[in-house]
Coordinates of C-alpha atoms in Angstrom, one line a residue:
X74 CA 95.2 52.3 40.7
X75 CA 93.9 49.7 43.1
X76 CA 93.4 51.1 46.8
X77 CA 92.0 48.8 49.8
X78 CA 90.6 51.0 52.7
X79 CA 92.4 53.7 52.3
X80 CA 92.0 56.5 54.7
X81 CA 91.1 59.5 51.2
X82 CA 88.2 61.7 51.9
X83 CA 86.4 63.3 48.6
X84 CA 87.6 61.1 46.3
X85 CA 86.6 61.6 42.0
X86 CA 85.4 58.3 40.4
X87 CA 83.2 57.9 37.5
X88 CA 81.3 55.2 38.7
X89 CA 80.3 54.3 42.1
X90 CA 78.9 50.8 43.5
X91 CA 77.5 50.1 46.3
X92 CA 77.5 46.7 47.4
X93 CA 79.6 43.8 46.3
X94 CA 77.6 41.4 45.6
X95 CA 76.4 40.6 42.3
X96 CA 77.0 44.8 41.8
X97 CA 80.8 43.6 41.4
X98 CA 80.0 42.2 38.2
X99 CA 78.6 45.7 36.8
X100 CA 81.8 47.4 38.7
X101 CA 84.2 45.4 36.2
X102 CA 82.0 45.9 33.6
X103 CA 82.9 49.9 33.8
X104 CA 86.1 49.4 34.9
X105 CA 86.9 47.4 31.5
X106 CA 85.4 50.5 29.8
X107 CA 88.7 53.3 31.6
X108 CA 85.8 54.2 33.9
X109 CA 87.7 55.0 37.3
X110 CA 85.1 52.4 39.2
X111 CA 85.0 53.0 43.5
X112 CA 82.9 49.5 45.1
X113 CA 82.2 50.5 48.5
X114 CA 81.1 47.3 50.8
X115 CA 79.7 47.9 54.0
X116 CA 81.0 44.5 56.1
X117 CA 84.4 43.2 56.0
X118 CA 84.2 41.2 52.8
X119 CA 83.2 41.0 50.0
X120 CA 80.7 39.1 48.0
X121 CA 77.2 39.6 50.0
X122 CA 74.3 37.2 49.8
X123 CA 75.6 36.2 46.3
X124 CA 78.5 34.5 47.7
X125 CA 76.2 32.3 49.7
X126 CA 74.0 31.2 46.7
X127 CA 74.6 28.4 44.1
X128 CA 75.2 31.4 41.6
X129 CA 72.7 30.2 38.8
X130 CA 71.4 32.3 36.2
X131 CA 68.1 32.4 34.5
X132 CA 69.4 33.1 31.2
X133 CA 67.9 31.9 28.2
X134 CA 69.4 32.4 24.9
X135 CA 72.9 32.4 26.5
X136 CA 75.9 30.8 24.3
X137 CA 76.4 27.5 27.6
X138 CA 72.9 26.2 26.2
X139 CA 73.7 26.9 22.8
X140 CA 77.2 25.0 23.6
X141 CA 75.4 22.7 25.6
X142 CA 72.7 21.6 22.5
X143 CA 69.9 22.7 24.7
X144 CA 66.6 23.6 22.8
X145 CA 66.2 27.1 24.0
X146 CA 64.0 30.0 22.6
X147 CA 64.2 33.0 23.9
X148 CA 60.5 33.4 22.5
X149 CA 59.6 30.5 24.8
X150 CA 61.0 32.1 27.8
X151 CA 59.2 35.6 27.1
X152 CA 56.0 33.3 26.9
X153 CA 56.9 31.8 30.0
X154 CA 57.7 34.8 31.8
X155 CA 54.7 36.9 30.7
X156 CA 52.4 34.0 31.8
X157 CA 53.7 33.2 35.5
X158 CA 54.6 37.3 36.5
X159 CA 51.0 38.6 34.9
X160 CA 51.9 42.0 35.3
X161 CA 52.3 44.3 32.4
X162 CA 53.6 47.0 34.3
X163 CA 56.8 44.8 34.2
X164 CA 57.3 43.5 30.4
X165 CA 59.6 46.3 29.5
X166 CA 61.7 45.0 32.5
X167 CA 61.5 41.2 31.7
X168 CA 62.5 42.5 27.9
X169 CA 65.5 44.3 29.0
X170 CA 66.6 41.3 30.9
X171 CA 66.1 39.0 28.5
X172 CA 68.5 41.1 26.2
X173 CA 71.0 41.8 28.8
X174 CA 71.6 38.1 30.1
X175 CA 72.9 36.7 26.9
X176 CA 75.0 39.5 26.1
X177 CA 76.5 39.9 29.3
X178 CA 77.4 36.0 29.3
X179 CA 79.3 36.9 26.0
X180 CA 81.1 39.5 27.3
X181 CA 82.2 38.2 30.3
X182 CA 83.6 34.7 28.7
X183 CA 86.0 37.5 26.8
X184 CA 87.6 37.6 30.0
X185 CA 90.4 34.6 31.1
X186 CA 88.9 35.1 34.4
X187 CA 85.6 34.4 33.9
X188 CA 86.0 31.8 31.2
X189 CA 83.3 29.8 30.0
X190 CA 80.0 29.5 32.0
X191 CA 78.5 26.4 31.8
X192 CA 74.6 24.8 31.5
X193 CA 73.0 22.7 34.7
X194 CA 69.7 21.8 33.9
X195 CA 67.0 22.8 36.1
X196 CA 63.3 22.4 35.1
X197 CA 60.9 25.6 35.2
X198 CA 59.2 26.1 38.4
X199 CA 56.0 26.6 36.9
X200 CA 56.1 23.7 34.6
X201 CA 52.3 24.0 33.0
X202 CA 52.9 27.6 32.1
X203 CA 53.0 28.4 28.1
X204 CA 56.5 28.4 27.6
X205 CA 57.7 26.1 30.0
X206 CA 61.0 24.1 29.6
X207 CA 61.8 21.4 31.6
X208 CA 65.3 21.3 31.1
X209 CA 65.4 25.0 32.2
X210 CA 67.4 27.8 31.3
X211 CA 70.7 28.3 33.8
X212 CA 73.8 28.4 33.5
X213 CA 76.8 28.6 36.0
X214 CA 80.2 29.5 36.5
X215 CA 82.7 27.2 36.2
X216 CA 84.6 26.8 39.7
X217 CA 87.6 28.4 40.8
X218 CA 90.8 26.7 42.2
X219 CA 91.6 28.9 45.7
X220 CA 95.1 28.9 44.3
X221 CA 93.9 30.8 41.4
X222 CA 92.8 34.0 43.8
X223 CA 96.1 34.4 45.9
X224 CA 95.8 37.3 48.1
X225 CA 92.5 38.3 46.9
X226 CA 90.8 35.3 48.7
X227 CA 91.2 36.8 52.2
X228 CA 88.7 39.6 51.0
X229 CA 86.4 36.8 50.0
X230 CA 83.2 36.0 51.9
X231 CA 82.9 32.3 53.0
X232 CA 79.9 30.2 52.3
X233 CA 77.1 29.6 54.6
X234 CA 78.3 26.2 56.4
X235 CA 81.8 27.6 56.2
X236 CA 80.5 30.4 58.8
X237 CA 78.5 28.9 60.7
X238 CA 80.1 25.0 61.4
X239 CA 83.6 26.1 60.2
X240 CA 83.1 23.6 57.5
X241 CA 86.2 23.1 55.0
X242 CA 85.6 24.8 51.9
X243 CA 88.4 22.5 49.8
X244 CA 91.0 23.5 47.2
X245 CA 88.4 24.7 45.1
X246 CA 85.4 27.2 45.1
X247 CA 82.0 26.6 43.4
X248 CA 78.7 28.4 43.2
X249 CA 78.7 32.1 44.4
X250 CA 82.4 32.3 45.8
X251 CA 83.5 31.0 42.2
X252 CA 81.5 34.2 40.6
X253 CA 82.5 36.3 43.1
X254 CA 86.2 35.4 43.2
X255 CA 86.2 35.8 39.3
X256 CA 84.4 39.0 39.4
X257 CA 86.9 40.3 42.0
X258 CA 90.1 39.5 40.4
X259 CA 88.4 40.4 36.9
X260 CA 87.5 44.1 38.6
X261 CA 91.2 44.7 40.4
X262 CA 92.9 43.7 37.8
X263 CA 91.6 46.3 35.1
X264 CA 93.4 48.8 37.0
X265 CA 90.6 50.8 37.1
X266 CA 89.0 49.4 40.3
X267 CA 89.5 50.7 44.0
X268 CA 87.5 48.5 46.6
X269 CA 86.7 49.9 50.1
X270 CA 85.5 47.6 52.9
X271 CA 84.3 48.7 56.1
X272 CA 82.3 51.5 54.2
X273 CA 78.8 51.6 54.7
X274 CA 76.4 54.3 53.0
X275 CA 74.9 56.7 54.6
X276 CA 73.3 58.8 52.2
X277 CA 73.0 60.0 48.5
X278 CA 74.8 63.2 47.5
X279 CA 72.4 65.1 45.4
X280 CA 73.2 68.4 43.0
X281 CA 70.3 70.2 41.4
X282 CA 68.7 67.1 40.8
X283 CA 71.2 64.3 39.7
X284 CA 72.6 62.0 42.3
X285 CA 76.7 63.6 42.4
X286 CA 78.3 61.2 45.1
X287 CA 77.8 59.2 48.6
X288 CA 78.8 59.8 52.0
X289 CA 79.6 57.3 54.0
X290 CA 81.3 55.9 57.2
X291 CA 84.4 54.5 56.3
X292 CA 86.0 52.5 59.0
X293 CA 84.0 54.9 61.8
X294 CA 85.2 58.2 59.5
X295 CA 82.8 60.2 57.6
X296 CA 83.8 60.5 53.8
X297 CA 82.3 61.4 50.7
X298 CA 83.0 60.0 47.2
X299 CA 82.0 62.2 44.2
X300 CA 81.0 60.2 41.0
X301 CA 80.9 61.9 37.6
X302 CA 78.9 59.4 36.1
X303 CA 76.4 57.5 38.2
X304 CA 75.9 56.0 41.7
X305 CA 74.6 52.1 40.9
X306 CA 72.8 50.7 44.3
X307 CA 73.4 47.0 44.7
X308 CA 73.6 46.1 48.5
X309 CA 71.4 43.4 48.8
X310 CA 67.8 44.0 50.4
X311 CA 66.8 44.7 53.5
X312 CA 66.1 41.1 55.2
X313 CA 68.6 41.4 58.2
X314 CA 66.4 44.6 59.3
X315 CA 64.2 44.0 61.9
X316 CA 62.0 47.3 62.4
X317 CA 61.7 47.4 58.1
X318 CA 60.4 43.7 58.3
X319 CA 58.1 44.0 61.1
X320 CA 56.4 47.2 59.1
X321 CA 56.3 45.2 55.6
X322 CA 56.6 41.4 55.9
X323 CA 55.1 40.7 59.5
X324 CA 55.9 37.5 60.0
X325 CA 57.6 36.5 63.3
X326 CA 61.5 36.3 63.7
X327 CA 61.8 36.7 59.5
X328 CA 64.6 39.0 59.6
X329 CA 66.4 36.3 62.2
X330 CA 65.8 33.3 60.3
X331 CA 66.7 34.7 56.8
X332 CA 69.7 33.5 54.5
X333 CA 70.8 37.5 53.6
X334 CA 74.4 38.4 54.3
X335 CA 74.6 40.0 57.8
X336 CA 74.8 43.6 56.4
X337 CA 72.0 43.5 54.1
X338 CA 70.0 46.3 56.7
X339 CA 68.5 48.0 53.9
X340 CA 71.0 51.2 53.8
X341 CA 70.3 51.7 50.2
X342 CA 67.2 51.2 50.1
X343 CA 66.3 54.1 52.7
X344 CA 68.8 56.3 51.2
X345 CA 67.2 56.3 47.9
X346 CA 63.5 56.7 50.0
X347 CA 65.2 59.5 51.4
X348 CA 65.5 61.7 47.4
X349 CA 62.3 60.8 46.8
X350 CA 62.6 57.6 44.8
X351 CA 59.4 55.0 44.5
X352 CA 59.4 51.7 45.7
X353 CA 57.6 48.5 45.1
X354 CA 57.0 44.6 46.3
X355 CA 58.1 46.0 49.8
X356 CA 55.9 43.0 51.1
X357 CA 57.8 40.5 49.2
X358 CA 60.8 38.0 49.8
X359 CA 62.5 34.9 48.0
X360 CA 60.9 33.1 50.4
X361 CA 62.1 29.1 51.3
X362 CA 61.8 26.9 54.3
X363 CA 64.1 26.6 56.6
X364 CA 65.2 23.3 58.5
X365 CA 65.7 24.3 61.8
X366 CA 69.4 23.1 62.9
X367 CA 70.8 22.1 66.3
X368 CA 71.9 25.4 66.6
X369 CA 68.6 27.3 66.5
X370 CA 68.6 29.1 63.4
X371 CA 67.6 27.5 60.0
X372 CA 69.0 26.4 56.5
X373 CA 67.8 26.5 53.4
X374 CA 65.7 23.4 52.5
X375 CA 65.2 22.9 48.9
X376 CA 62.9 20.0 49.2
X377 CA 61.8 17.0 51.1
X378 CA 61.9 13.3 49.6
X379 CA 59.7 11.7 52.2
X380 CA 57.7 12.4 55.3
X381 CA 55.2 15.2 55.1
X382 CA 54.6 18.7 56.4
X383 CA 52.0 19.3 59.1
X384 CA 50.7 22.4 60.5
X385 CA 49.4 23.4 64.2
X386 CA 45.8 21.4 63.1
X387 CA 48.4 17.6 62.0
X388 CA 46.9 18.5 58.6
X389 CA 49.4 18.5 55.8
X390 CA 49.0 21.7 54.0
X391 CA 51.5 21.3 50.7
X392 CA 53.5 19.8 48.0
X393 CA 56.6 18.7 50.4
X394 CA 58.8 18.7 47.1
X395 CA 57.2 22.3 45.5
X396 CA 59.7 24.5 44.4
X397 CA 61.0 26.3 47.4
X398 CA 60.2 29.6 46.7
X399 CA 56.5 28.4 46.1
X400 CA 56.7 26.4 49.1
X401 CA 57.9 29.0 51.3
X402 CA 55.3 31.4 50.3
X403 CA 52.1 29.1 50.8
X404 CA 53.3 28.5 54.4
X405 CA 53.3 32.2 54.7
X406 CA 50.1 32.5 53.2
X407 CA 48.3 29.9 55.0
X408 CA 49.9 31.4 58.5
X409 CA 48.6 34.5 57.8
X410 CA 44.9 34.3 56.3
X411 CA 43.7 30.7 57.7
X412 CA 43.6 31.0 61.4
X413 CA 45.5 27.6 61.8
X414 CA 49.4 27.9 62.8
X415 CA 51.9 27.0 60.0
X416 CA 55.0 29.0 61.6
X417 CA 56.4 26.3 62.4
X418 CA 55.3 23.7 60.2
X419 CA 56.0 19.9 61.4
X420 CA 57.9 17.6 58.9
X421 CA 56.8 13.7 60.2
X422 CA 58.8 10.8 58.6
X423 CA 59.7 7.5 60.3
X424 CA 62.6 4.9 60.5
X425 CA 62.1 3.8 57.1
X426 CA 62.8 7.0 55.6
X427 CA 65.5 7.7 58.0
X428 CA 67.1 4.0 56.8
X429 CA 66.8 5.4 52.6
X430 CA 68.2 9.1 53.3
X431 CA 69.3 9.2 56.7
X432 CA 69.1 13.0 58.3
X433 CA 71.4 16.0 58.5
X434 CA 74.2 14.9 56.7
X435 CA 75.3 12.1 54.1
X436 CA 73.4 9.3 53.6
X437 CA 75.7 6.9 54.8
X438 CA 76.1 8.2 58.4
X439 CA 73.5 8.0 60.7
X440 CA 72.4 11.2 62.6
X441 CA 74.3 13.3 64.6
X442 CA 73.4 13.0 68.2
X443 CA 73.4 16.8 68.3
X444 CA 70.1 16.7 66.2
X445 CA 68.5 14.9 69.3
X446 CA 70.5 16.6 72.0
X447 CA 69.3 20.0 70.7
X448 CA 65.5 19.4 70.4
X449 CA 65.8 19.9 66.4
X450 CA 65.1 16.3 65.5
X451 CA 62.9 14.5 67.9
X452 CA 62.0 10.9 68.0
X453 CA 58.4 9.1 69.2
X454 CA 57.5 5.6 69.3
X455 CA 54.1 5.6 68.7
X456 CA 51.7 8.0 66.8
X457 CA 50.1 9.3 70.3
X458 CA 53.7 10.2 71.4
X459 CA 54.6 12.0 68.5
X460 CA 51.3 14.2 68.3
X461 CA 51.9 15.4 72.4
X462 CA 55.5 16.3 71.1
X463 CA 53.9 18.7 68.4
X464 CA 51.1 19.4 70.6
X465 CA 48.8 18.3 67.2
X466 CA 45.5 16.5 67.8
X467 CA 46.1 12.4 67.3
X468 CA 43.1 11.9 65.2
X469 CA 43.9 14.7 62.8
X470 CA 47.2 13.6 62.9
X471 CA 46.4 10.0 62.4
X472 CA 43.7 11.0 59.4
X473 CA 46.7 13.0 57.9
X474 CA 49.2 9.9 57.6
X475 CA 46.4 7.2 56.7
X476 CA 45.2 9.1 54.0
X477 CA 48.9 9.7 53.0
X478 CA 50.3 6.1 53.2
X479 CA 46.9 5.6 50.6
X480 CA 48.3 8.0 48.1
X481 CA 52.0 6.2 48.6
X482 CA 50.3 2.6 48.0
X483 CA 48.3 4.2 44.9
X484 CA 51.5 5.6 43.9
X485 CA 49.7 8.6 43.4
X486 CA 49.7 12.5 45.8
X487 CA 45.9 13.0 45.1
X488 CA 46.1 16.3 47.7
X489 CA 49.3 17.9 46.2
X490 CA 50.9 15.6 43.4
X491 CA 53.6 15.0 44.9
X492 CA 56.5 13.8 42.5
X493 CA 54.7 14.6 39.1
X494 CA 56.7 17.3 37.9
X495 CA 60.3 17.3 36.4
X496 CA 61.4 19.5 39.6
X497 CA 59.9 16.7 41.7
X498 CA 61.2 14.0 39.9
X499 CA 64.8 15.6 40.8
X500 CA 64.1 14.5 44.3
X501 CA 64.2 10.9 43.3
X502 CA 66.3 8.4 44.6
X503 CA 66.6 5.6 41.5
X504 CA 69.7 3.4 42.4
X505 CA 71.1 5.8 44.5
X506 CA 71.1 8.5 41.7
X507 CA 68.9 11.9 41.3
X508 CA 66.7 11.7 37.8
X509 CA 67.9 14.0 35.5
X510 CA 65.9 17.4 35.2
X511 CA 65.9 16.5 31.6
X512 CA 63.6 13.6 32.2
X513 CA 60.1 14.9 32.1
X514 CA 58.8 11.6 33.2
X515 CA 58.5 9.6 36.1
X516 CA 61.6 7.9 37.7
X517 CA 61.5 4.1 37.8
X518 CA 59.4 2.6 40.9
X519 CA 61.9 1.8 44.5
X520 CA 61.4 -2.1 45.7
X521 CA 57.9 -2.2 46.3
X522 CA 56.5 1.3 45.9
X523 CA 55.5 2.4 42.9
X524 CA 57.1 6.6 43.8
X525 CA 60.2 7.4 45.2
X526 CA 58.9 10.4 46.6
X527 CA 56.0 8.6 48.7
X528 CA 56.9 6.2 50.9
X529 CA 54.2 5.3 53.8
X530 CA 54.8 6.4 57.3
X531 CA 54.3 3.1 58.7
X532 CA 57.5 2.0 60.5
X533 CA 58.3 3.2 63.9
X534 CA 59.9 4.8 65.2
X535 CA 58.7 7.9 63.9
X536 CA 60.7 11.4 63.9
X537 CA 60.3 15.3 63.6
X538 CA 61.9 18.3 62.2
X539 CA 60.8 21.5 62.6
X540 CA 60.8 23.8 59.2
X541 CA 60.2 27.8 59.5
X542 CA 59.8 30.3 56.7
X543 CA 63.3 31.5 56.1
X544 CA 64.4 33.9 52.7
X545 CA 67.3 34.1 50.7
X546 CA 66.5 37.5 50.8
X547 CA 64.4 40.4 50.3
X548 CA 62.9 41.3 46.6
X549 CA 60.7 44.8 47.2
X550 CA 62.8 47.8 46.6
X551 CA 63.4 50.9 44.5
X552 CA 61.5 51.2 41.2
X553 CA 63.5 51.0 38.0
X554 CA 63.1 50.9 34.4
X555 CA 64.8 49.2 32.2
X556 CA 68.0 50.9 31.9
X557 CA 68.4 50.2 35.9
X558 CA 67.3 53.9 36.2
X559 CA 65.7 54.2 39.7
X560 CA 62.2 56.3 39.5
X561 CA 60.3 58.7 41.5
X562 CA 56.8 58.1 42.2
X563 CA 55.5 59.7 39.2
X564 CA 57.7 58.0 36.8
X565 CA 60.9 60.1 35.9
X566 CA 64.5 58.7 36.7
X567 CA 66.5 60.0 39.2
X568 CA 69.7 61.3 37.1
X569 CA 72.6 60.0 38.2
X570 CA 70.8 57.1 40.4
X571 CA 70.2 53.2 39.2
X572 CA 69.7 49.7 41.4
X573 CA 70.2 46.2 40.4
X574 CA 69.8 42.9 42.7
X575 CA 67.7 42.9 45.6
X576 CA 67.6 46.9 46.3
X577 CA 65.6 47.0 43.5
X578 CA 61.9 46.1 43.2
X579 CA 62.1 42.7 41.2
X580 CA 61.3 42.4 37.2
X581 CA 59.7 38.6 38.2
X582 CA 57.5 40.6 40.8
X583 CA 55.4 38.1 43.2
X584 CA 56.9 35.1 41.4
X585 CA 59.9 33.1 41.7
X586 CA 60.5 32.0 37.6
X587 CA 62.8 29.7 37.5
X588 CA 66.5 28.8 39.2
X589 CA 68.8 31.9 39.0
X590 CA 66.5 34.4 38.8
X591 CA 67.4 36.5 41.5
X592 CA 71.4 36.5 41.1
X593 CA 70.3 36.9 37.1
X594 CA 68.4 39.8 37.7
X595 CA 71.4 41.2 40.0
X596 CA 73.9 41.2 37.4
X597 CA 71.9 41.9 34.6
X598 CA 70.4 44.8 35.4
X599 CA 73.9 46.1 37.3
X600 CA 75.2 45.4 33.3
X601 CA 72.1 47.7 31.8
X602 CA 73.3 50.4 34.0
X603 CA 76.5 50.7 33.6
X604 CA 75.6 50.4 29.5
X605 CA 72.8 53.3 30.5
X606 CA 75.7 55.3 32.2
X607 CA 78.0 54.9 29.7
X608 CA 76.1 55.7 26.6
X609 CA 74.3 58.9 28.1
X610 CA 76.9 60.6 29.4
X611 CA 79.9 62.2 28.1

């Protein structure tokens, strides 16, 4: 039986999820098994930070590369993984994930609605590690036509510039919405699946020992909801919570400027503190920048083709075009242990960028006069103008830019290498087309400079962004082993309890492998537990 919000109070399910997210994946998994499966989402709709991501997954040895004719060793990838994580307290982790990503792929194309996931190639992050494949290991789902979902699409959570500029999604859903509105009708339609909204958890229900049930405020009622076979936590991380930020992560405004769905406050999290569970990486994020938009708040920048990155000194600090995650971190880092200012960090480029790529929306539109209007894009005519508009000092400033149009004459990003990785390279503009990710070599030279990504800032006038360290959310959380079992602090599971996704401490730990990772782990490790919960009990 199917139920939306209703008003039951000690209700029997096998299974309980909460969060629905990339959890909704692991709740059709036991609901396809006859497990009576209860998701209980905390907002309004469902979907959570997964619905706002591109919904890649870092899954080598899956049957889209096979199908796709990619070279792909799942050998390789442990290599790779061991090498850029360096922790050996996590390998079991990393092994089980490796295992559980290609056979979940397999399992889910069984299903009409999920179909057949499909390969996008994105290089490694860290392309020098042993292991290392530049055409990458993710896959996607394939999208969704909205008239496909029918009724279900009004539980649906909207994308990111859907909710915040009201911008049309179209006829038909990609990325996250596509997984989620698969994974959603795919759950429902078992016949196994009830889905309550406006639930939000308030604590674990524990019976000599082994997590029984939740309570929770459901639509402002207190209710608890028994589960005979496991309670799986997967609501997201804890990015949207202020006071949990400020005590781990104390970086200024993080929990404002992150990319989290608005009800990722940590519930779980604290609930599974609260039975004694372990955590871990508590000081960690999937940190990115952030372009600061007309509105205030920022959006996720996945990397910059021209102009550079200065901090509070007008030195530039980083690869522009790093991968994000990597990016986002070392302007965290620097703010933090250098003494010099990097929160925000100043992205300088001048009219002859703005001619190639324009600014804030397609290329072949010039700027929107809100960008100006607002303060977030700000225009100088002369070098000494734009360093009193960042309040930078002009000679550092100027040193900065000379010694950058050098490296774009050369060709060559002595400082940071800008544009000599296949990541780089898919920041390329080559006849008004990306390089493929495939292409682990350097794109083909523009009119007159010999790289794409380094063009010299000598053509007035000259502009500025502002970028800030935003998240896509948090990755510290409860400790689990391999079967998604959460642990206490001297290493026994919790019976009854498992996380998956961001509620649990990561399996890539400080690191950020490669695209997908972080909806991978999500669904992977909500899979393993559902396999644990299954096979152990009863």
């Amino acid at each position: 039986m199917v139920t939306l919000n209703e008003d039951n109070h000690d209700e029997t399910y096998d299974v309980i999820v909460v969060g629905s997210g990339g959890g909704l994946v692991g709740a059709y998994v036991a609901a396809s098994r006859g497990l009576r499966t209860l998701v209980i989402e905390k907002t309004d709709l469902v979907g959570g930070t997964t619905a706002y991501s591109g919904a890649g997954l870092w899954f080598p040895g899956s049957a889209p590369l096979r199908r796709a004719g990619v070279e792909d060793d799942v050998e390789d990838a442990r290599t790779y993984l061991r090498s850029v994580v360096d922790d050996s307290s996590r390998e079991r982790l990393q092994d089980a994930y490796l295992r559980a990503g290609a056979q979940l792929i397999d399992e889910l194309e069984k299903n009409e609605w999920f179909q057949s996931f499909v390969y996008g190639p994105v290089p490694e992050y860290y392309p020098s590690a042993p292991g290392a494949s530049p055409a990458g290991h993710t896959v996607f789902p394939p999208p969704l036509p909205v008239a496909d979902l029918g009724e279900h699409l009004r539980l649906m959570r909207t994308s990111i510039p859907a909710e915040r500029w009201g911008i049309d999604e179209g006829p038909v859903l990609s990325g996250g919405r596509a997984l989620i509105g698969r994974a959603l009708a795919a759950f429902l339609e078992t016949g196994n699946g009830t889905l309550r909204l406006n639930t939000a958890l308030e604590s674990l229900v524990v019976e000599q020992g082994r997590v029984v049930g939740v309570e929770a405020v459901s639509d402002g009622e207190p209710v608890r909801f028994r589960a005979e076979r496991g309670v799986v936590l997967a609501a997201g991380g804890f990015e949207r919570n202020r006071e949990l930020r400020g005590k781990h992560q104390p970086v200024a405004r993080s929990s404002e400027w992150s990319h989290g769905a608005p009800g990722n406050t940590g519930d779980a999290l604290q609930a599974g503190i609260a039975i004694g569970a372990a955590t871990d990486l508590l000081d960690e994020a999937w940190y990115v920048p952030g372009l600061v938009q007309p509105d205030g708040r920022p959006t996720f920048h996945t990397g910059t083709r021209g102009g550079i990155w200065v901090n509070a000194a007008g030195e530039r600090f980083v690869n522009e075009t790093r991968p994000y995650d990597q990016a986002g971190h070392e302007i965290v880092r620097l703010h933090m242990t250098t003494g010099v200012s990097h929160i925000p960090a100043h992205w300088v480029f001048d009219q002859r960028q703005l001619d190639r790529d324009s600014f804030g929306g397609p290329s072949d539109q010039p700027v929107s006069p809100e960008w100006f209007a607002s303060g977030a894009l700000k225009k100088a005519d002369t070098l000494e103008e734009l360093a009193k508009l960042i309040d930078v000092p002009l000679e550092a400033l100027r040193k900065t830019i000379d010694e950058f149009n050098g490296y774009a004459h050369a060709g060559v990003d002595e400082k940071f290498h800008r544009g000599e990785t296949a990541w780089d390279q898919m920041f390329h503009h080559v006849l008004g087309a990306a390089v493929e990710p495939t292409q682990n070599y350097p794109a083909p030279p523009t009119p007159d400079w010999p790289n794409p990504l380094l063009l010299p800032l000598d053509t007035p006038p000259y502009y500025v962004a502002t970028i800030v360290p935003s998240d896509i959310g948090t990755k510290g959380g409860l400790k689990t082993d391999e079967n998604a079992r959460v642990l206490r602090e001297d290493g026994r599971p919790i019976a009854g309890l498992y996380a998956a996704g961001n509620t649990a401490a990561a399996m890539s730990g400080h690191v950020y492998p490669g695209a997908g990772t972080p909806i991978g782990s999500s669904i992977a490790f909500a899979y393993l537990a559902v396999l644990d919960l299954v096979g152990t009990v009863g």
